mmCIF file of C-alpha atoms in Angstrom:
data_model
loop_
_atom_site.group_PDB
_atom_site.id
_atom_site.type_symbol
_atom_site.label_atom_id
_atom_site.label_comp_id
_atom_site.label_asym_id
_atom_site.label_seq_id
_atom_site.Cartn_x
_atom_site.Cartn_y
_atom_site.Cartn_z
ATOM 1 C CA MET A 230 3.284 107.287 -9.592
ATOM 2 C CA ALA A 231 5.262 105.694 -6.465
ATOM 3 C CA GLU A 232 4.798 108.749 -4.434
ATOM 4 C CA GLN A 233 1.003 108.141 -4.528
ATOM 5 C CA LYS A 234 1.236 104.589 -3.181
ATOM 6 C CA ARG A 235 0.277 103.706 0.436
ATOM 7 C CA ASP A 236 3.181 102.952 2.615
ATOM 8 C CA TYR A 237 4.001 99.261 2.341
ATOM 9 C CA TYR A 238 4.090 98.828 6.322
ATOM 10 C CA GLU A 239 0.854 100.423 6.466
ATOM 11 C CA VAL A 240 -0.646 98.160 3.706
ATOM 12 C CA LEU A 241 0.124 95.040 6.122
ATOM 13 C CA GLY A 242 -0.787 96.907 9.069
ATOM 14 C CA LEU A 243 2.774 96.852 10.591
ATOM 15 C CA LYS A 244 5.106 99.487 12.196
ATOM 16 C CA LYS A 245 8.264 100.342 10.252
ATOM 17 C CA GLY A 246 11.015 97.842 10.733
ATOM 18 C CA ALA A 247 9.014 94.767 11.555
ATOM 19 C CA ASP A 248 10.812 91.401 11.330
ATOM 20 C CA ASP A 249 10.027 88.358 8.776
ATOM 21 C CA SER A 250 8.056 86.502 10.904
ATOM 22 C CA GLU A 251 5.489 89.951 11.629
ATOM 23 C CA ILE A 252 5.638 90.402 7.837
ATOM 24 C CA LYS A 253 4.453 86.791 7.099
ATOM 25 C CA ARG A 254 1.597 86.470 9.422
ATOM 26 C CA ALA A 255 0.440 89.828 8.666
ATOM 27 C CA TYR A 256 0.367 88.796 4.649
ATOM 28 C CA ARG A 257 -1.169 85.460 5.415
ATOM 29 C CA LYS A 258 -3.904 86.807 7.527
ATOM 30 C CA LEU A 259 -4.766 89.762 4.751
ATOM 31 C CA ALA A 260 -4.421 87.518 2.057
ATOM 32 C CA MET A 261 -6.913 84.954 3.345
ATOM 33 C CA LYS A 262 -9.291 87.963 4.123
ATOM 34 C CA TYR A 263 -9.073 89.722 0.588
ATOM 35 C CA HIS A 264 -8.484 86.477 -1.820
ATOM 36 C CA PRO A 265 -10.315 86.451 -4.776
ATOM 37 C CA ASP A 266 -11.781 82.946 -4.286
ATOM 38 C CA LYS A 267 -13.229 84.007 -0.949
ATOM 39 C CA ASN A 268 -14.689 87.441 -2.388
ATOM 40 C CA PRO A 269 -15.728 86.629 -6.208
ATOM 41 C CA ASP A 270 -16.825 89.624 -8.248
ATOM 42 C CA ASN A 271 -15.231 92.214 -5.279
ATOM 43 C CA LYS A 272 -13.449 94.691 -7.103
ATOM 44 C CA GLU A 273 -12.198 96.262 -3.988
ATOM 45 C CA ALA A 274 -11.209 93.010 -2.643
ATOM 46 C CA GLU A 275 -9.529 92.448 -5.688
ATOM 47 C CA GLU A 276 -7.581 95.700 -5.581
ATOM 48 C CA LYS A 277 -6.522 95.442 -1.981
ATOM 49 C CA PHE A 278 -5.354 91.799 -2.587
ATOM 50 C CA LYS A 279 -2.957 93.244 -5.540
ATOM 51 C CA GLU A 280 -1.864 95.833 -2.888
ATOM 52 C CA ILE A 281 -1.175 93.141 -0.351
ATOM 53 C CA ASN A 282 1.109 91.134 -2.643
ATOM 54 C CA GLU A 283 2.945 94.032 -3.823
ATOM 55 C CA ALA A 284 3.746 95.195 -0.524
ATOM 56 C CA TYR A 285 4.578 91.355 0.599
ATOM 57 C CA SER A 286 6.779 91.074 -2.457
ATOM 58 C CA VAL A 287 9.020 94.162 -1.400
ATOM 59 C CA LEU A 288 8.869 93.807 2.260
ATOM 60 C CA SER A 289 9.597 90.016 2.385
ATOM 61 C CA ASP A 290 13.091 90.413 -0.016
ATOM 62 C CA PRO A 291 15.808 91.330 2.288
ATOM 63 C CA ASP A 292 17.493 93.348 -0.294
ATOM 64 C CA LYS A 293 14.515 95.194 -1.697
ATOM 65 C CA LYS A 294 13.362 95.654 2.045
ATOM 66 C CA SER A 295 16.522 97.407 2.900
ATOM 67 C CA LYS A 296 16.392 99.770 -0.083
ATOM 68 C CA TYR A 297 12.583 100.593 0.721
ATOM 69 C CA ASP A 298 13.405 101.376 4.203
ATOM 70 C CA GLN A 299 16.196 103.717 3.299
ATOM 71 C CA PHE A 300 14.490 105.363 -0.037
ATOM 72 C CA GLY A 301 10.691 104.460 0.115
ATOM 73 C CA HIS A 302 8.985 103.646 -2.731
ATOM 74 C CA ALA A 303 11.579 105.240 -5.249
ATOM 75 C CA GLY A 304 13.945 102.811 -3.910
ATOM 76 C CA VAL A 305 12.141 99.694 -5.320
ATOM 77 C CA ASP A 306 10.468 101.088 -8.393
ATOM 78 C CA PRO A 307 12.576 100.069 -11.587
ATOM 79 C CA ASN A 308 11.318 102.919 -13.651
ATOM 80 C CA ALA A 309 12.730 105.463 -11.045
ATOM 81 C CA GLY A 310 16.274 104.335 -11.672
ATOM 82 C CA PHE A 311 16.656 103.882 -7.748
ATOM 83 C CA GLY A 312 15.277 107.562 -7.019
ATOM 84 C CA GLY A 313 13.140 108.209 -10.083
ATOM 85 C CA GLY A 314 12.871 111.936 -9.936
ATOM 86 C CA GLY A 315 10.869 111.939 -6.893
ATOM 87 C CA PHE A 316 13.820 111.457 -4.453
ATOM 88 C CA GLY A 317 14.391 114.624 -2.574
ATOM 89 C CA GLY A 318 14.320 116.709 -5.910
ATOM 90 C CA PHE A 319 17.257 115.021 -7.632
ATOM 91 C CA GLY A 320 15.145 114.340 -10.508
ATOM 92 C CA GLY A 321 16.384 117.562 -12.586
ATOM 93 C CA PHE A 322 19.954 116.036 -13.221
ATOM 94 C CA GLY A 323 19.311 115.435 -16.821
ATOM 95 C CA GLY A 324 15.918 113.421 -16.119
ATOM 96 C CA GLY A 325 17.555 110.301 -15.259
ATOM 97 C CA GLY A 326 16.658 110.375 -11.484
ATOM 98 C CA PHE A 327 19.067 109.287 -8.661
ATOM 99 C CA GLU A 328 21.275 106.888 -11.034
ATOM 100 C CA ASP A 329 22.101 109.684 -12.821
ATOM 101 C CA ILE A 330 23.779 111.401 -9.832
ATOM 102 C CA PHE A 331 26.442 108.542 -10.021
ATOM 103 C CA ASP A 332 26.680 108.847 -13.844
ATOM 104 C CA MET A 333 27.434 112.775 -12.826
ATOM 105 C CA PHE A 334 30.086 111.863 -10.460
ATOM 106 C CA GLY A 335 31.652 109.187 -12.602
ATOM 107 C CA GLY A 336 31.832 111.844 -15.547
ATOM 108 C CA MET A 337 33.271 114.409 -13.001
ATOM 109 C CA PHE A 338 35.975 112.111 -11.398
ATOM 110 C CA GLY A 339 36.278 109.127 -13.652
ATOM 111 C CA GLY A 340 37.098 110.607 -16.873
ATOM 112 C CA GLY A 341 33.436 110.482 -17.950
ATOM 113 C CA GLY A 342 32.664 107.005 -18.372
ATOM 114 C CA GLY A 343 30.265 107.193 -15.808
ATOM 115 C CA ARG A 344 28.148 104.134 -14.173
ATOM 116 C CA GLN A 345 27.269 101.161 -16.202
ATOM 117 C CA SER A 346 23.440 100.873 -16.357
ATOM 118 C CA ARG A 347 21.869 97.945 -14.742
ATOM 119 C CA ARG A 348 20.546 95.605 -17.958
ATOM 120 C CA ARG A 349 16.894 95.115 -18.275
ATOM 121 C CA ASN A 350 16.879 92.144 -20.584
ATOM 122 C CA GLY A 351 18.511 89.796 -17.850
ATOM 123 C CA PRO A 352 16.307 86.513 -16.810
ATOM 124 C CA ARG A 353 13.640 87.366 -14.402
ATOM 125 C CA LYS A 354 11.478 84.838 -12.000
ATOM 126 C CA GLY A 355 7.876 84.368 -13.005
ATOM 127 C CA ASN A 356 5.096 85.633 -10.747
ATOM 128 C CA ASP A 357 4.201 83.619 -7.491
ATOM 129 C CA ILE A 358 0.623 82.461 -7.347
ATOM 130 C CA GLN A 359 -1.527 81.780 -4.345
ATOM 131 C CA LYS A 360 -4.286 79.689 -4.176
ATOM 132 C CA ALA A 361 -6.694 78.828 -1.020
ATOM 133 C CA MET A 362 -7.642 75.441 -0.078
ATOM 134 C CA THR A 363 -10.178 74.003 2.449
ATOM 135 C CA ILE A 364 -9.598 70.603 4.109
ATOM 136 C CA THR A 365 -11.055 68.618 6.786
ATOM 137 C CA PHE A 366 -10.046 68.489 10.426
ATOM 138 C CA GLU A 367 -8.651 64.869 9.857
ATOM 139 C CA GLU A 368 -6.848 65.764 6.772
ATOM 140 C CA ALA A 369 -4.896 68.584 8.618
ATOM 141 C CA ALA A 370 -4.147 66.409 11.588
ATOM 142 C CA PHE A 371 -2.909 63.413 9.253
ATOM 143 C CA GLY A 372 -1.807 64.777 6.044
ATOM 144 C CA VAL A 373 -3.332 64.270 2.552
ATOM 145 C CA LYS A 374 -2.468 64.246 -0.874
ATOM 146 C CA LYS A 375 -4.813 66.606 -3.305
ATOM 147 C CA GLU A 376 -5.172 67.348 -6.931
ATOM 148 C CA ILE A 377 -6.198 71.001 -7.444
ATOM 149 C CA GLN A 378 -6.664 72.938 -10.747
ATOM 150 C CA ILE A 379 -5.406 76.367 -11.441
ATOM 151 C CA ASN A 380 -5.937 78.794 -14.422
ATOM 152 C CA LYS A 381 -2.450 80.149 -14.935
ATOM 153 C CA TYR A 382 0.331 81.362 -17.291
ATOM 154 C CA VAL A 383 2.446 78.507 -18.766
ATOM 155 C CA ALA A 384 4.713 78.704 -21.428
ATOM 156 C CA CYS A 385 3.547 78.466 -24.959
ATOM 157 C CA GLU A 386 3.949 75.260 -26.401
ATOM 158 C CA THR A 387 4.152 76.575 -29.879
ATOM 159 C CA CYS A 388 7.081 78.974 -29.644
ATOM 160 C CA SER A 389 8.572 76.989 -26.462
ATOM 161 C CA GLY A 390 8.162 80.134 -24.596
ATOM 162 C CA THR A 391 10.356 82.294 -26.915
ATOM 163 C CA GLY A 392 7.483 84.397 -28.268
ATOM 164 C CA ALA A 393 8.982 84.111 -31.691
ATOM 165 C CA LYS A 394 6.735 82.252 -34.559
ATOM 166 C CA PRO A 395 8.384 78.746 -34.877
ATOM 167 C CA GLY A 396 11.410 78.840 -37.406
ATOM 168 C CA THR A 397 12.007 82.395 -36.467
ATOM 169 C CA SER A 398 13.899 84.240 -33.517
ATOM 170 C CA LYS A 399 14.338 87.267 -31.987
ATOM 171 C CA THR A 400 16.875 89.804 -33.101
ATOM 172 C CA THR A 401 19.384 91.946 -31.091
ATOM 173 C CA CYS A 402 18.048 95.516 -30.974
ATOM 174 C CA SER A 403 20.126 97.523 -33.330
ATOM 175 C CA THR A 404 19.254 100.770 -31.408
ATOM 176 C CA CYS A 405 20.638 99.740 -27.838
ATOM 177 C CA GLY A 406 22.867 97.024 -28.917
ATOM 178 C CA GLY A 407 21.236 94.260 -26.884
ATOM 179 C CA THR A 408 21.613 96.334 -23.620
ATOM 180 C CA GLY A 409 18.048 97.436 -23.336
ATOM 181 C CA GLN A 410 19.435 100.976 -22.442
ATOM 182 C CA VAL A 411 20.216 104.020 -24.315
ATOM 183 C CA THR A 412 22.643 106.786 -22.698
ATOM 184 C CA THR A 413 22.336 110.493 -23.666
ATOM 185 C CA ALA A 414 25.237 112.625 -22.642
ATOM 186 C CA GLN A 415 25.288 116.446 -21.713
ATOM 187 C CA ARG A 416 28.238 118.677 -21.393
ATOM 188 C CA THR A 417 28.313 121.274 -19.057
ATOM 189 C CA PRO A 418 31.235 123.375 -17.416
ATOM 190 C CA PHE A 419 31.586 120.975 -14.535
ATOM 191 C CA GLY A 420 32.120 117.992 -16.923
ATOM 192 C CA THR A 421 29.941 115.647 -19.099
ATOM 193 C CA PHE A 422 26.633 114.397 -17.314
ATOM 194 C CA GLN A 423 25.202 110.926 -18.757
ATOM 195 C CA SER A 424 21.782 109.595 -18.100
ATOM 196 C CA SER A 425 20.214 106.148 -19.201
ATOM 197 C CA SER A 426 16.721 105.177 -19.853
ATOM 198 C CA PRO A 427 14.985 102.122 -21.423
ATOM 199 C CA CYS A 428 15.502 101.906 -25.228
ATOM 200 C CA PRO A 429 12.387 103.039 -26.895
ATOM 201 C CA ASP A 430 12.498 100.774 -30.075
ATOM 202 C CA CYS A 431 12.614 97.355 -27.754
ATOM 203 C CA GLY A 432 10.911 98.552 -24.275
ATOM 204 C CA GLY A 433 14.049 97.834 -22.434
ATOM 205 C CA THR A 434 14.111 93.932 -23.403
ATOM 206 C CA GLY A 435 17.240 94.173 -25.967
ATOM 207 C CA GLU A 436 15.445 92.231 -28.301
ATOM 208 C CA VAL A 437 13.200 92.713 -31.241
ATOM 209 C CA ASN A 438 10.576 90.410 -32.276
ATOM 210 C CA ALA A 439 9.774 90.942 -35.868
ATOM 211 C CA ASN A 440 7.757 87.515 -36.096
ATOM 212 C CA PRO A 441 5.580 87.089 -32.977
ATOM 213 C CA CYS A 442 4.223 83.704 -32.297
ATOM 214 C CA GLU A 443 0.342 83.637 -33.445
ATOM 215 C CA ASP A 444 -0.970 81.599 -30.315
ATOM 216 C CA CYS A 445 0.678 83.680 -27.567
ATOM 217 C CA GLY A 446 0.842 86.937 -29.416
ATOM 218 C CA GLY A 447 4.635 87.172 -28.882
ATOM 219 C CA THR A 448 4.677 87.081 -24.963
ATOM 220 C CA GLY A 449 5.760 83.727 -24.803
ATOM 221 C CA LYS A 450 2.774 82.313 -22.520
ATOM 222 C CA ILE A 451 -0.832 81.464 -22.724
ATOM 223 C CA ARG A 452 -3.246 81.124 -19.993
ATOM 224 C CA LYS A 453 -4.178 77.647 -19.293
ATOM 225 C CA ASN A 454 -6.215 75.224 -16.726
ATOM 226 C CA VAL A 455 -3.361 73.204 -15.091
ATOM 227 C CA LYS A 456 -3.655 70.131 -12.664
ATOM 228 C CA ILE A 457 -1.175 70.103 -9.910
ATOM 229 C CA ALA A 458 -0.455 67.524 -7.277
ATOM 230 C CA VAL A 459 -0.370 68.947 -3.460
ATOM 231 C CA ASP A 460 1.022 67.163 -0.721
ATOM 232 C CA ILE A 461 -0.212 68.529 2.516
ATOM 233 C CA PRO A 462 1.708 67.566 5.539
ATOM 234 C CA ALA A 463 0.250 66.472 8.738
ATOM 235 C CA GLY A 464 -0.207 68.775 11.257
ATOM 236 C CA VAL A 465 -1.036 72.059 9.258
ATOM 237 C CA ASP A 466 -3.658 74.409 10.711
ATOM 238 C CA ASN A 467 -5.619 77.451 9.786
ATOM 239 C CA ASP A 468 -3.487 80.061 7.457
ATOM 240 C CA SER A 469 -0.568 77.291 7.111
ATOM 241 C CA VAL A 470 1.142 77.929 3.746
ATOM 242 C CA VAL A 471 2.385 75.081 1.773
ATOM 243 C CA SER A 472 4.919 76.013 -0.918
ATOM 244 C CA ILE A 473 5.417 74.272 -4.162
ATOM 245 C CA LYS A 474 8.531 75.558 -5.962
ATOM 246 C CA GLY A 475 8.457 76.049 -9.649
ATOM 247 C CA GLN A 476 4.522 76.030 -10.144
ATOM 248 C CA GLY A 477 3.870 79.602 -10.335
ATOM 249 C CA GLU A 478 3.926 81.292 -13.616
ATOM 250 C CA PRO A 479 6.815 81.039 -16.252
ATOM 251 C CA GLY A 480 10.123 83.324 -15.917
ATOM 252 C CA THR A 481 11.073 85.565 -18.653
ATOM 253 C CA ASN A 482 14.163 85.570 -20.529
ATOM 254 C CA GLY A 483 15.350 82.274 -19.458
ATOM 255 C CA GLY A 484 14.498 83.240 -15.769
ATOM 256 C CA PRO A 485 13.171 80.516 -13.398
ATOM 257 C CA ASN A 486 9.273 79.759 -13.057
ATOM 258 C CA GLY A 487 7.638 81.403 -9.671
ATOM 259 C CA ASP A 488 6.444 79.210 -7.050
ATOM 260 C CA LEU A 489 2.934 78.153 -5.953
ATOM 261 C CA TYR A 490 1.855 78.916 -2.364
ATOM 262 C CA ILE A 491 -1.171 76.999 -1.063
ATOM 263 C CA VAL A 492 -3.065 78.624 1.915
ATOM 264 C CA ILE A 493 -4.863 76.069 4.023
ATOM 265 C CA SER A 494 -8.056 76.715 5.805
ATOM 266 C CA VAL A 495 -9.256 73.882 8.143
ATOM 267 C CA LYS A 496 -12.946 73.270 8.747
ATOM 268 C CA PRO A 497 -14.020 72.763 12.545
ATOM 269 C CA HIS A 498 -14.649 69.323 13.908
ATOM 270 C CA LYS A 499 -17.749 68.348 15.676
ATOM 271 C CA LEU A 500 -16.256 67.013 19.013
ATOM 272 C CA PHE A 501 -12.339 68.437 19.020
ATOM 273 C CA GLU A 502 -11.057 71.738 19.310
ATOM 274 C CA ARG A 503 -7.537 72.626 18.240
ATOM 275 C CA ARG A 504 -5.257 74.635 20.425
ATOM 276 C CA GLY A 505 -1.695 74.617 18.737
ATOM 277 C CA ASN A 506 -0.918 70.785 18.517
ATOM 278 C CA ASP A 507 -3.364 69.979 21.626
ATOM 279 C CA LEU A 508 -6.792 69.061 20.857
ATOM 280 C CA TRP A 509 -9.542 69.575 23.768
ATOM 281 C CA LEU A 510 -12.556 67.616 24.267
ATOM 282 C CA GLU A 511 -15.802 68.356 26.332
ATOM 283 C CA ILE A 512 -17.560 64.957 27.719
ATOM 284 C CA PRO A 513 -20.883 65.159 29.369
ATOM 285 C CA ILE A 514 -21.121 62.888 32.641
ATOM 286 C CA THR A 515 -24.160 62.221 35.161
ATOM 287 C CA PHE A 516 -24.514 62.816 38.806
ATOM 288 C CA ASP A 517 -23.803 59.054 39.590
ATOM 289 C CA GLN A 518 -20.773 59.033 37.523
ATOM 290 C CA ALA A 519 -19.275 61.761 39.079
ATOM 291 C CA ALA A 520 -20.037 60.628 42.629
ATOM 292 C CA LEU A 521 -19.255 57.249 42.348
ATOM 293 C CA GLY A 522 -16.373 57.166 39.613
ATOM 294 C CA ASP A 523 -16.763 55.137 36.179
ATOM 295 C CA GLU A 524 -14.589 54.098 33.213
ATOM 296 C CA LEU A 525 -15.105 56.498 30.469
ATOM 297 C CA THR A 526 -14.942 55.926 26.739
ATOM 298 C CA VAL A 527 -12.803 58.940 25.291
ATOM 299 C CA PRO A 528 -12.799 59.314 21.416
ATOM 300 C CA THR A 529 -9.459 60.403 19.747
ATOM 301 C CA LEU A 530 -8.609 61.220 16.355
ATOM 302 C CA GLU A 531 -7.236 57.374 15.867
ATOM 303 C CA GLU A 532 -9.084 55.156 18.425
ATOM 304 C CA LYS A 533 -11.220 55.017 21.547
ATOM 305 C CA VAL A 534 -9.534 54.981 24.676
ATOM 306 C CA ALA A 535 -10.720 53.779 28.176
ATOM 307 C CA TYR A 536 -10.237 56.135 31.004
ATOM 308 C CA LYS A 537 -10.940 55.216 34.906
ATOM 309 C CA MET A 538 -12.421 58.293 36.235
ATOM 310 C CA PRO A 539 -12.334 58.379 39.962
ATOM 311 C CA ALA A 540 -15.146 59.097 42.209
ATOM 312 C CA GLY A 541 -15.849 62.304 43.456
ATOM 313 C CA THR A 542 -14.845 63.922 40.197
ATOM 314 C CA GLN A 543 -15.745 67.728 40.247
ATOM 315 C CA PRO A 544 -17.431 69.463 37.380
ATOM 316 C CA GLY A 545 -15.157 71.082 34.905
ATOM 317 C CA THR A 546 -12.316 68.657 35.842
ATOM 318 C CA VAL A 547 -9.649 68.198 33.100
ATOM 319 C CA PHE A 548 -8.262 65.096 32.321
ATOM 320 C CA ARG A 549 -4.602 64.904 30.014
ATOM 321 C CA LEU A 550 -4.206 61.988 27.845
ATOM 322 C CA LYS A 551 -0.564 62.354 26.653
ATOM 323 C CA GLY A 552 0.566 61.863 22.916
ATOM 324 C CA LYS A 553 -3.333 61.966 21.670
ATOM 325 C CA GLY A 554 -3.217 65.516 19.979
ATOM 326 C CA VAL A 555 -1.979 66.783 16.526
ATOM 327 C CA LYS A 556 1.648 65.864 15.270
ATOM 328 C CA SER A 557 3.727 69.005 15.049
ATOM 329 C CA VAL A 558 4.629 69.756 11.351
ATOM 330 C CA ARG A 559 8.220 71.027 12.359
ATOM 331 C CA SER A 560 9.225 68.589 15.133
ATOM 332 C CA GLY A 561 6.833 65.675 14.493
ATOM 333 C CA ARG A 562 6.073 65.424 17.937
ATOM 334 C CA LYS A 563 2.516 64.971 19.069
ATOM 335 C CA GLY A 564 0.480 66.914 21.247
ATOM 336 C CA ASP A 565 -1.652 66.095 24.002
ATOM 337 C CA LEU A 566 -5.752 65.298 24.394
ATOM 338 C CA TYR A 567 -7.178 67.394 26.974
ATOM 339 C CA VAL A 568 -10.783 66.110 28.105
ATOM 340 C CA THR A 569 -13.311 68.219 30.182
ATOM 341 C CA VAL A 570 -15.951 66.593 32.134
ATOM 342 C CA ASN A 571 -19.133 68.508 32.812
ATOM 343 C CA LEU A 572 -21.738 67.542 34.944
ATOM 344 C CA GLU A 573 -25.303 67.196 33.136
ATOM 345 C CA VAL A 574 -28.370 67.619 35.464
ATOM 346 C CA PRO A 575 -31.223 65.726 34.224
ATOM 347 C CA THR A 576 -34.514 67.419 32.949
ATOM 348 C CA ASN A 577 -38.270 66.182 32.469
ATOM 349 C CA LEU A 578 -38.275 63.808 35.673
ATOM 350 C CA ASN A 579 -41.343 62.162 36.250
ATOM 351 C CA SER A 580 -42.740 61.809 39.611
ATOM 352 C CA LYS A 581 -40.941 58.621 40.497
ATOM 353 C CA GLN A 582 -37.650 59.845 39.566
ATOM 354 C CA LYS A 583 -37.934 62.786 41.724
ATOM 355 C CA LYS A 584 -38.871 60.884 44.652
ATOM 356 C CA ALA A 585 -35.962 58.748 44.178
ATOM 357 C CA ILE A 586 -33.658 61.903 44.120
ATOM 358 C CA LYS A 587 -35.101 63.461 47.158
ATOM 359 C CA ALA A 588 -34.665 60.148 49.024
ATOM 360 C CA MET A 589 -31.202 59.978 47.847
ATOM 361 C CA ALA A 590 -30.450 63.643 49.201
ATOM 362 C CA GLU A 591 -32.187 62.790 52.555
ATOM 363 C CA GLU A 592 -29.436 60.027 52.842
ATOM 364 C CA VAL A 593 -26.567 61.971 51.762
ATOM 365 C CA ASP A 594 -25.025 63.943 54.549
ATOM 366 C CA THR A 595 -24.091 67.554 54.170
ATOM 367 C CA GLU A 596 -20.652 66.691 55.290
ATOM 368 C CA CYS A 597 -20.177 64.743 51.934
ATOM 369 C CA TYR A 598 -20.328 68.131 50.114
ATOM 370 C CA ASN A 599 -17.173 69.629 50.772
ATOM 371 C CA LYS A 600 -17.697 72.895 48.927
ATOM 372 C CA LYS A 601 -21.393 73.217 50.261
ATOM 373 C CA LYS A 602 -20.188 72.677 53.925
ATOM 374 C CA GLY A 603 -17.497 75.262 53.380
ATOM 375 C CA PHE A 604 -19.949 77.928 52.287
ATOM 376 C CA LEU A 605 -22.625 77.073 54.829
ATOM 377 C CA ASP A 606 -19.740 77.640 57.565
ATOM 378 C CA SER A 607 -18.648 80.793 55.838
ATOM 379 C CA LEU A 608 -22.460 82.173 55.867
ATOM 380 C CA LYS A 609 -22.584 81.294 59.681
ATOM 381 C CA GLU A 610 -19.472 83.231 60.437
ATOM 382 C CA PHE A 611 -20.436 86.144 58.245
ATOM 383 C CA PHE A 612 -23.894 86.729 60.034
ATOM 384 C CA SER A 613 -22.632 85.826 63.745
#
């Protein structure tokens, strides 16, 4: 029942009233964590994934979110009639819930006509599908075309998605006249109260399928492995979502197909670290390179670049190469490449090498070491 469900904001780890961007970020993070592809044979993760998708389907829809914020789960439960008997005790009005209140006032003040019940047999969009995809660092930076295989529901080819055996068709339900609803009336001293509920004979669809298709069992859809081409744009990053319209599951009663959402995961690179659209690279240098300067060969994602490093470069110095980062998905502008140079101290020296370093140390005056000189001056001042 609706009242037993967890609060949708709580499910996504959000405060009530969170905006669209917060809802999307929270959903992507949790969906990646509990996705079935990452948690095979984990029933708990599967249930959490379903709960997360249910919460997102409501909070990402402005109309549903508004109703949920105002009425809670009852506001988005189709079986509750927008209130469903659990809303502030209003369920006692003829058993039809909040919707019956409108019918009641229609009967009292509108001459007994009441409110027209919402048809349940109208076109409905199919379910959306989410699929995780892992790509390389370079594929994320430059974009790539991939082909994935998904096991999903598709329209039954035998009956063309109608659910009826070829050569036959569904018929209008005689009980509800095709509305999918049956209305009951109750006379009281205050007027006639009306309540509506799904038709028991057609289940609220408005149609009866006397000759169901043998291949799909009358559902109009079957599960099938489908290959889908995916165009990953340049600049995507971890948790980016690529949407493919119409590649979800088939709709019902002539409704459109759902959409396919590809959630991207990017493998780390051996050399580069990505921060937004910028790249960071660390290059080790020797003492003589740092002291005398040198022309460094700097790798980028596209080519090698020569960079003239000045004499006296200190460990940890960062150089910036403009436009050598990753292209932005939105603007198309490239980020920058930041190169950090770190001094590597030689190890496993032989006796000849040690003597050479000592000789050099004797030749290089303390005045050449600005930081060391400053430290020694401060030390003298501290003990004087």
